[in-house]
Tab-separated table of C-alpha atoms in Angstrom:
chain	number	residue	atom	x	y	z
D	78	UNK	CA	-17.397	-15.313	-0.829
D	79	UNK	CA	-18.843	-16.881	-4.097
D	80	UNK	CA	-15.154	-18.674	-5.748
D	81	UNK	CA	-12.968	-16.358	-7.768
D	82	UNK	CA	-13.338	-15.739	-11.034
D	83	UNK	CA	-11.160	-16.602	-13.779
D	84	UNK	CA	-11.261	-13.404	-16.359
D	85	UNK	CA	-10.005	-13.833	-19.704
D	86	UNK	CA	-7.950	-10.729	-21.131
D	87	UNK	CA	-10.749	-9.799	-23.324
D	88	UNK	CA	-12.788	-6.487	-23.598
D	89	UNK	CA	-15.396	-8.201	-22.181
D	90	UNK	CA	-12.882	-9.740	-19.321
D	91	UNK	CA	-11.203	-6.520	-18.790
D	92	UNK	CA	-14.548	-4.621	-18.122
D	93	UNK	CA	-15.651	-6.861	-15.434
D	94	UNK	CA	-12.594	-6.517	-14.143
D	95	UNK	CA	-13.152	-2.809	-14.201
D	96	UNK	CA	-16.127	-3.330	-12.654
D	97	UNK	CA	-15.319	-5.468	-9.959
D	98	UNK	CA	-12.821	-3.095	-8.831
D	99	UNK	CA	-15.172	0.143	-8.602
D	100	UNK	CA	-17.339	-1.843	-6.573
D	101	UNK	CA	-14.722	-2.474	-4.249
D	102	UNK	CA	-13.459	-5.795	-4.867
D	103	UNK	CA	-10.279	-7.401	-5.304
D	104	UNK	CA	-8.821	-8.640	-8.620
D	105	UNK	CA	-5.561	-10.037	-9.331
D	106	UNK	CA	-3.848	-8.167	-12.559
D	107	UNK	CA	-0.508	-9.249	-14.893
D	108	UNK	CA	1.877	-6.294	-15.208
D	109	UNK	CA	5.224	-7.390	-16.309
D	110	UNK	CA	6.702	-7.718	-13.365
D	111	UNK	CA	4.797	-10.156	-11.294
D	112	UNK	CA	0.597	-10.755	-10.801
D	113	UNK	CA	-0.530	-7.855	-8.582
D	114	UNK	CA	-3.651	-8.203	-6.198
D	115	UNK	CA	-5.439	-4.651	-6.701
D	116	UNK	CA	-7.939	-2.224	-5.233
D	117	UNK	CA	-9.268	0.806	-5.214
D	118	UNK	CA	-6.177	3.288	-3.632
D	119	UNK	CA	-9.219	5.671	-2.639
D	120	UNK	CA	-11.403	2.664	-1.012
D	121	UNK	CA	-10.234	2.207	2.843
D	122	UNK	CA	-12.322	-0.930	3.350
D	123	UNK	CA	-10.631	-2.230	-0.537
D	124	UNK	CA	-7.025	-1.480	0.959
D	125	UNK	CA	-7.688	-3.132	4.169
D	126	UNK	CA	-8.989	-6.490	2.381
D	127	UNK	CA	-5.891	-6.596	0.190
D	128	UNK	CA	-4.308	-7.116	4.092
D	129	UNK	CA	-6.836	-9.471	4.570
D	130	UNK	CA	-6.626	-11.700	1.721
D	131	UNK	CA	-2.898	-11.608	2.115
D	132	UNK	CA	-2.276	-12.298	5.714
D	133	UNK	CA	0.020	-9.180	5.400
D	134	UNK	CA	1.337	-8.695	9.188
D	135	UNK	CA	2.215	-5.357	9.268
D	136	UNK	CA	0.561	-2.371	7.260
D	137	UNK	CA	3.661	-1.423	4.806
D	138	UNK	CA	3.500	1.124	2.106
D	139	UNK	CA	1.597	-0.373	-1.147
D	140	UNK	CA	2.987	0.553	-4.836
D	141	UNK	CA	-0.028	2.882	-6.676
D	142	UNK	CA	-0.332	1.762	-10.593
D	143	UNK	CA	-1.510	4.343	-12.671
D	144	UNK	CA	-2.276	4.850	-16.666
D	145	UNK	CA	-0.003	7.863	-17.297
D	146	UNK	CA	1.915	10.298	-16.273
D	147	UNK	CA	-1.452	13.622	-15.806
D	148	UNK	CA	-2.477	10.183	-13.017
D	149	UNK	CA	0.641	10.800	-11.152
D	150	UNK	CA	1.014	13.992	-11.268
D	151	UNK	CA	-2.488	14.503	-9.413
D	152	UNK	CA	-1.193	12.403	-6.484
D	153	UNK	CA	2.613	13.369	-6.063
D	154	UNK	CA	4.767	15.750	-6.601
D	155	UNK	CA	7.618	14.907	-9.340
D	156	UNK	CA	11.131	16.962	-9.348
D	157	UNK	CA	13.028	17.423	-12.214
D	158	UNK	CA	14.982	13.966	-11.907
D	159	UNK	CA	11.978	11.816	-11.622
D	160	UNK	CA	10.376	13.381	-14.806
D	161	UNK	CA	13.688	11.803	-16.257
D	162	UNK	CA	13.501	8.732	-15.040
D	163	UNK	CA	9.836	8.676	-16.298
D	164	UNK	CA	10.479	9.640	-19.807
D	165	UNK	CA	12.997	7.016	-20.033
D	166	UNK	CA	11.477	4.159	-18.262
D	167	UNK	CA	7.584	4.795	-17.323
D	168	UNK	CA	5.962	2.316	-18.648
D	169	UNK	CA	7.733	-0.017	-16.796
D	170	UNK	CA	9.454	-1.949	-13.882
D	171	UNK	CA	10.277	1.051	-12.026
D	172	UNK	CA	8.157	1.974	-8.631
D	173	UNK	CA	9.195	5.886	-7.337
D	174	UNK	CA	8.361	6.474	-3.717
D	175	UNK	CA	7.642	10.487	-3.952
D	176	UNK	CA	5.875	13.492	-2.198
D	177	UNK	CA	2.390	12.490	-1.884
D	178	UNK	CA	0.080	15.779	-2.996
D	179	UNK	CA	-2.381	16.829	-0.048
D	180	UNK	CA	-4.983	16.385	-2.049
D	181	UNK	CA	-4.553	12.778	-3.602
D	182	UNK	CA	-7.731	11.310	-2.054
D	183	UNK	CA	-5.646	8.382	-1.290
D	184	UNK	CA	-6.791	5.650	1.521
D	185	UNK	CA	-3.954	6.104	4.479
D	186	UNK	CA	-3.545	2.473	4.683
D	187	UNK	CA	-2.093	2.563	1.256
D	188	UNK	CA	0.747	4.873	2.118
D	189	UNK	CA	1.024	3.563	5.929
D	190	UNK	CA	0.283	6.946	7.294
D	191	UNK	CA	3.949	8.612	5.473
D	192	UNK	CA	3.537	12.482	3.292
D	193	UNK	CA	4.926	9.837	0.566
D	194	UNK	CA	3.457	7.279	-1.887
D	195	UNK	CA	5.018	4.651	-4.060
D	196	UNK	CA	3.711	4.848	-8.028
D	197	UNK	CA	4.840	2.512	-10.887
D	198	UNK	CA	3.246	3.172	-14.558
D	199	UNK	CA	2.936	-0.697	-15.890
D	200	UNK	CA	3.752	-1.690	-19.403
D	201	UNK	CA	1.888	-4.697	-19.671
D	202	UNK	CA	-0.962	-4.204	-22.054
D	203	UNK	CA	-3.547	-6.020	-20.211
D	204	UNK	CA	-2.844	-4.067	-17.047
D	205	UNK	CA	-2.639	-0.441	-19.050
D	206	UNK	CA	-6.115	-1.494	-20.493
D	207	UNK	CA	-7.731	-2.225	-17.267
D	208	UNK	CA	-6.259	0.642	-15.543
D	209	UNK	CA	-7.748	3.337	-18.331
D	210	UNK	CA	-11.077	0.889	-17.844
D	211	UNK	CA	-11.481	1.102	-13.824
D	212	UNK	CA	-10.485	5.308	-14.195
D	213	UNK	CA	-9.247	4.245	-10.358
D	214	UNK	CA	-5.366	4.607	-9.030
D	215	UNK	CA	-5.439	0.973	-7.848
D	216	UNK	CA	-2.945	-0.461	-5.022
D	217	UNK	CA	-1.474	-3.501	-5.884
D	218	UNK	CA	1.102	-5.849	-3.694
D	219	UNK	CA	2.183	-8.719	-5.376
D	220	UNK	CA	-0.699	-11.504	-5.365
D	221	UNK	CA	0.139	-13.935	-3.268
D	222	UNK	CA	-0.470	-14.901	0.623
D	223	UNK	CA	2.043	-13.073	2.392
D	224	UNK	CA	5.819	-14.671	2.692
D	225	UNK	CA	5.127	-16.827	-0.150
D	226	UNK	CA	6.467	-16.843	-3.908
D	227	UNK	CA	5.426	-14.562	-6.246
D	228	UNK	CA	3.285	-15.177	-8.648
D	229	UNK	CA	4.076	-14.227	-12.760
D	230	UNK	CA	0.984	-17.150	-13.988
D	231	UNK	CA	-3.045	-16.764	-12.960
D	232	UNK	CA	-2.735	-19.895	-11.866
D	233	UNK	CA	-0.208	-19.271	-8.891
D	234	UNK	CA	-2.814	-16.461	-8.290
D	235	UNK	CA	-5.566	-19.170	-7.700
D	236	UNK	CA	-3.376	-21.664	-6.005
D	237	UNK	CA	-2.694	-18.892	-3.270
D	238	UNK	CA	-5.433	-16.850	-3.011
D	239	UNK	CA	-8.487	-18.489	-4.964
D	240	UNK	CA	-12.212	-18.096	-2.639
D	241	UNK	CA	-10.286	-14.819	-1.004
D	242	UNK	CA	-10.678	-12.999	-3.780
D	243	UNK	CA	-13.222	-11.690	-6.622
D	244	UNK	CA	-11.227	-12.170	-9.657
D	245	UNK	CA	-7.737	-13.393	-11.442
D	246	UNK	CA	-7.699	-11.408	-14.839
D	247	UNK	CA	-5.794	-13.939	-16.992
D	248	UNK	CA	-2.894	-12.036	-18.955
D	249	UNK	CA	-0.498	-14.908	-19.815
D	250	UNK	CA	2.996	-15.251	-18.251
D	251	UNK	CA	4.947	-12.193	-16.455
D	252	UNK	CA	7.921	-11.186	-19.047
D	253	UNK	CA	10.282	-9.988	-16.363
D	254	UNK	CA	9.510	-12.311	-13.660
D	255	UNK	CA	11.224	-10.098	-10.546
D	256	UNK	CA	9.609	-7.378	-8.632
D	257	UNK	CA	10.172	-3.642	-9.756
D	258	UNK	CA	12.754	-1.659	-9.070
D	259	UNK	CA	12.316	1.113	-5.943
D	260	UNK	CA	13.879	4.293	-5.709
D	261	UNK	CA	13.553	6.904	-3.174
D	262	UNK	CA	12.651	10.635	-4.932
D	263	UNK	CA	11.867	12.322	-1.649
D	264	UNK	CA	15.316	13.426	-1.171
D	265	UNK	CA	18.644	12.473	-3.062
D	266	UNK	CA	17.989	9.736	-5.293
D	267	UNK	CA	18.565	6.176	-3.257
D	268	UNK	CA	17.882	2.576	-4.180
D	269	UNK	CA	15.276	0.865	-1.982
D	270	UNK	CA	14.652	-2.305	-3.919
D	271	UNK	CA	16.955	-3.837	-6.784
D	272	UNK	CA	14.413	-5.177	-9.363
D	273	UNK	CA	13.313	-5.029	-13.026
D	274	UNK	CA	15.376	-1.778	-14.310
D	275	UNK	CA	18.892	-1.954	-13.491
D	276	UNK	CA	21.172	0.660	-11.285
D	277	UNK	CA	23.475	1.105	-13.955
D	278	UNK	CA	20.345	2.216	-16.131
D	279	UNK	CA	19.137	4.927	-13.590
D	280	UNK	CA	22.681	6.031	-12.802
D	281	UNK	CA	23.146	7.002	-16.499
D	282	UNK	CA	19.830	8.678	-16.768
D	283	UNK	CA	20.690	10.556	-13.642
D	284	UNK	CA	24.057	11.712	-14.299
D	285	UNK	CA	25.469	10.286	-10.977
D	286	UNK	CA	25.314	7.188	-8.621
D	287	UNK	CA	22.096	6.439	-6.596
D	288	UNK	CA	22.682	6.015	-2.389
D	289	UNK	CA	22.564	2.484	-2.444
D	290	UNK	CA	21.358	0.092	0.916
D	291	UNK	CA	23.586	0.517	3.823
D	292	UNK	CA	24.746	4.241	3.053
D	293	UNK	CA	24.242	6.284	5.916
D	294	UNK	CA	22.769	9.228	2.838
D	295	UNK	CA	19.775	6.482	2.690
D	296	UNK	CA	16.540	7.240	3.630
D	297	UNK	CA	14.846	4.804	6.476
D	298	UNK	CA	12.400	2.709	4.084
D	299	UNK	CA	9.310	2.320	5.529
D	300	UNK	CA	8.081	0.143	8.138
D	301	UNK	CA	11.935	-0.073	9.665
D	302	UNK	CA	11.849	1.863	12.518
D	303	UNK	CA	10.522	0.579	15.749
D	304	UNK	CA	8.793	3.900	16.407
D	305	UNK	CA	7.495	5.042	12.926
D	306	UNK	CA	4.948	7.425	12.071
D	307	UNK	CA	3.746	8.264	15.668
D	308	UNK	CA	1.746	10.705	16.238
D	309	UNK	CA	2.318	13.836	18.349
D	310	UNK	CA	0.215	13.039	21.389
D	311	UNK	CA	1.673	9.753	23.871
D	312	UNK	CA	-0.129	6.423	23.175
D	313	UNK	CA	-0.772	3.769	25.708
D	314	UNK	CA	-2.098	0.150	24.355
D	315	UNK	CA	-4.373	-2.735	25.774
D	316	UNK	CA	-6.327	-0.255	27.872
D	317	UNK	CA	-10.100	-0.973	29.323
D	318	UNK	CA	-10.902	2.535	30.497
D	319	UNK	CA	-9.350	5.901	29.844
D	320	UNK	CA	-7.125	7.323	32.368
D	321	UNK	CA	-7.482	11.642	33.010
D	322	UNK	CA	-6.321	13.036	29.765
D	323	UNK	CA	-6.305	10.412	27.824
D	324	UNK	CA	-8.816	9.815	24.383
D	325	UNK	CA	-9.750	6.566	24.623
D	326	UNK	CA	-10.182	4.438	21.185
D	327	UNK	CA	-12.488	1.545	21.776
D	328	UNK	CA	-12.531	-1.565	19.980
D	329	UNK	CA	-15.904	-4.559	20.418
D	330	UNK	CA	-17.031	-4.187	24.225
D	331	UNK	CA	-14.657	-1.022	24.907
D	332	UNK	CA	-15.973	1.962	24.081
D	333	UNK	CA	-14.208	5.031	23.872
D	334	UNK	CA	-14.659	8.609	22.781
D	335	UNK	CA	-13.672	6.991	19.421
D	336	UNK	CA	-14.199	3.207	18.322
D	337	UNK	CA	-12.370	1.341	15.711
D	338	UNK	CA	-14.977	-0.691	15.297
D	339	UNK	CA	-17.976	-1.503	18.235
D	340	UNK	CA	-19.103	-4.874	16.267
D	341	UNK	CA	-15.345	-5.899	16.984
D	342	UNK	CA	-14.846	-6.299	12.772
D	343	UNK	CA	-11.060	-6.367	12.378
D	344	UNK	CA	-11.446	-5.388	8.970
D	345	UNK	CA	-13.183	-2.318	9.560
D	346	UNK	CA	-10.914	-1.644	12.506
D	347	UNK	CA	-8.051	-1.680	10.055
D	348	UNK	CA	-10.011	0.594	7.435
D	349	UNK	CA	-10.915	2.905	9.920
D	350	UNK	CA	-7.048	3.043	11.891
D	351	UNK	CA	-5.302	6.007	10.123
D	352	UNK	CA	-7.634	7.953	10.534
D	353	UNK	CA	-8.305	7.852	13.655
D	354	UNK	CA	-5.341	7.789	15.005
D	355	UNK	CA	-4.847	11.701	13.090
D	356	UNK	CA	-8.446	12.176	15.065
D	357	UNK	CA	-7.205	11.422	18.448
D	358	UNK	CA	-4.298	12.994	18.186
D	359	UNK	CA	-6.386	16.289	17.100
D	360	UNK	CA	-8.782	15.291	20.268
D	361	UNK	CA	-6.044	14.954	22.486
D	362	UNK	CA	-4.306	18.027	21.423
D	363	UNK	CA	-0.557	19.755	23.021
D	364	UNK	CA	0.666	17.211	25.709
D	365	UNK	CA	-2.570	15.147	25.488
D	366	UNK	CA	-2.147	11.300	25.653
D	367	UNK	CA	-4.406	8.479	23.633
D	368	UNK	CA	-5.274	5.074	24.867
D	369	UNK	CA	-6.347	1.993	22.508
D	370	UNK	CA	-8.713	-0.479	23.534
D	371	UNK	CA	-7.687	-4.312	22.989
D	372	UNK	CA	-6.949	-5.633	19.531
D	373	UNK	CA	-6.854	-9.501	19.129
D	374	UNK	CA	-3.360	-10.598	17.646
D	375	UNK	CA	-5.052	-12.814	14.693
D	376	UNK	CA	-5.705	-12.141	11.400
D	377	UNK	CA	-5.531	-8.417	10.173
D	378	UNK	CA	-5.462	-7.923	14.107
D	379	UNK	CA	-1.803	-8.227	13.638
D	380	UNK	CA	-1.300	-6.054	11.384
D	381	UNK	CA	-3.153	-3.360	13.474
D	382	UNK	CA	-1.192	-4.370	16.528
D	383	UNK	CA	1.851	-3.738	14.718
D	384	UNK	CA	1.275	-0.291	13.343
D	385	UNK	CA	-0.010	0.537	16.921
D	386	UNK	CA	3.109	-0.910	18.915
D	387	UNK	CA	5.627	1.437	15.922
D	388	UNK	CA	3.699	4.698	16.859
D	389	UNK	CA	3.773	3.917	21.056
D	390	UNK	CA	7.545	2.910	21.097
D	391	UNK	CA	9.734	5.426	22.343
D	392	UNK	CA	10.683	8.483	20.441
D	393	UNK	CA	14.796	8.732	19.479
């Protein structure tokens, strides 16, 4: 990859930025929060090289930024209390995890597979104005290699992630510094993530206390379940040849009735593993058992292994 860029916030900055990102790269953008790396939410192959460039090990659920509130109301469903919330802190440092509309024409790998997706309306002004220039829901983990600090200056952007990446869109120093803050609007109202809006803030806005982390009212967050969004039909791992029954999902030199990817590409493996995982299990139908080819445990390997180990581990 030719080295990253390094965008000032400019019109001229912003619409290569723009650009980049319909194309399918990868651009690092201030909100006020912390420097996000984002992609195209639609794009599978843009999601999975977010992974990529990370070194994220496992395939969690990415936050969706969006322009405005007509943005997220084509992708999820809002009740009554997030409207609220909305209307008293959207723009801002607050990320609501909420019914994802079937028809959101979002990539799989940014919601991990749930009905749900995670959407945060930014109020920085550099992010708003490349956001309205891309016309694209963009997924954006903080932009940094995976287990490190995050970054609130470009250049912790480059110092991390510089050659993996098309572009750092320079927007000055984060204001807030801290992550945002998560709720959970699928169900009762519960905290997932303290961060840049304060409990005490959302409490009064919602007339009543949020479930807060260890509350038994508190929804699972994603990712914490050792078997977690499995499909219906059994799945057996590492396998070489199907066994009667089974659909086998190839992978390189294994091929199967379906193939994550026959040039053995990790990253397209990891674009293509959502959906066909919903594809065998269709293919394998009532009682029908799937079977997945090798993966190696490197790079966004890892990340597929994981996913795959959560949906074969024993159902509760």
């Amino acid at each position: 990859m030719p080295e990253t860029l390094h965008l000032a916030a400019t019109s001229d900055g912003i619409a290569q930025a723009a650009a980049l990102l319909r194309a399918g790269g990868l651009v690092a953008m201030p909100t006020e929060t912390v420097y996000g790396l984002a992609a195209d939410a639609r794009d599978d192959r843009a999601v999975a090289r977010i992974y990529a460039a990370k070194n994220r090990p496992a395939f969690n659920p990415l936050i969706v930024h969006l322009p405005d509130l007509a943005s997220a109301e084509r992708i999820a469903r809002l009740s009554p209390e997030a409207r609220a919330l909305a209307a008293s802190f959207w723009p801002g440092p607050l990320t609501m995890v909420l019914p994802l509309r079937p028809d959101a024409g979002l990539s799989p790998l940014v919601t991990a597979g749930l009905d749900t997706v995670a959407i945060r309306l930014p109020a920085h002004l550099v992010a708003r104005d490349l956001l309205r220039a891309a016309g694209i829901p963009l997924a954006a983990p903080s932009a940094n290699p995976s287990g490190r600090v995050s970054p609130t200056r470009a250049e912790h952007v480059l110092a991390g992630l510089s050659g993996r990446i098309e572009a750092v869109l320079d927007g000055g120093a984060c204001a807030v510094g801290v992550e945002s803050t998560i709720l959970g609007l699928d169900g009762p109202p519960a905290l997932l993530r303290p961060g840049g809006v304060p409990v005490e803030a959302i409490e009064a806005v919602l007339g009543a206390p949020l479930a807060l982390p260890g509350d038994p009212t508190l929804p699972k967050a994603p990712g914490q379940l050792a078997s977690h969004y499995a499909p219906e039909a059994r799945l057996r791992l590492n396998a070489t040849e199907a066994r009667a029954g089974e659909v086998l999902v190839g992978f390189g030199p294994v091929a199967g009735a379906l193939t994550l990817s026959a040039q053995g590409d990790l990253l397209e493996a990891a674009a293509n593993l959502f959906h066909l995982l919903r594809e065998a299990d269709a293919l394998a139908g009532p009682g029908g058992a799937i079977a997945f080819a090798p993966v190696p445990e490197t790079g966004l390997g890892l990340a597929i292994n994981d996913r795959l180990r959560r949906a074969a581990a024993p159902r509760p």
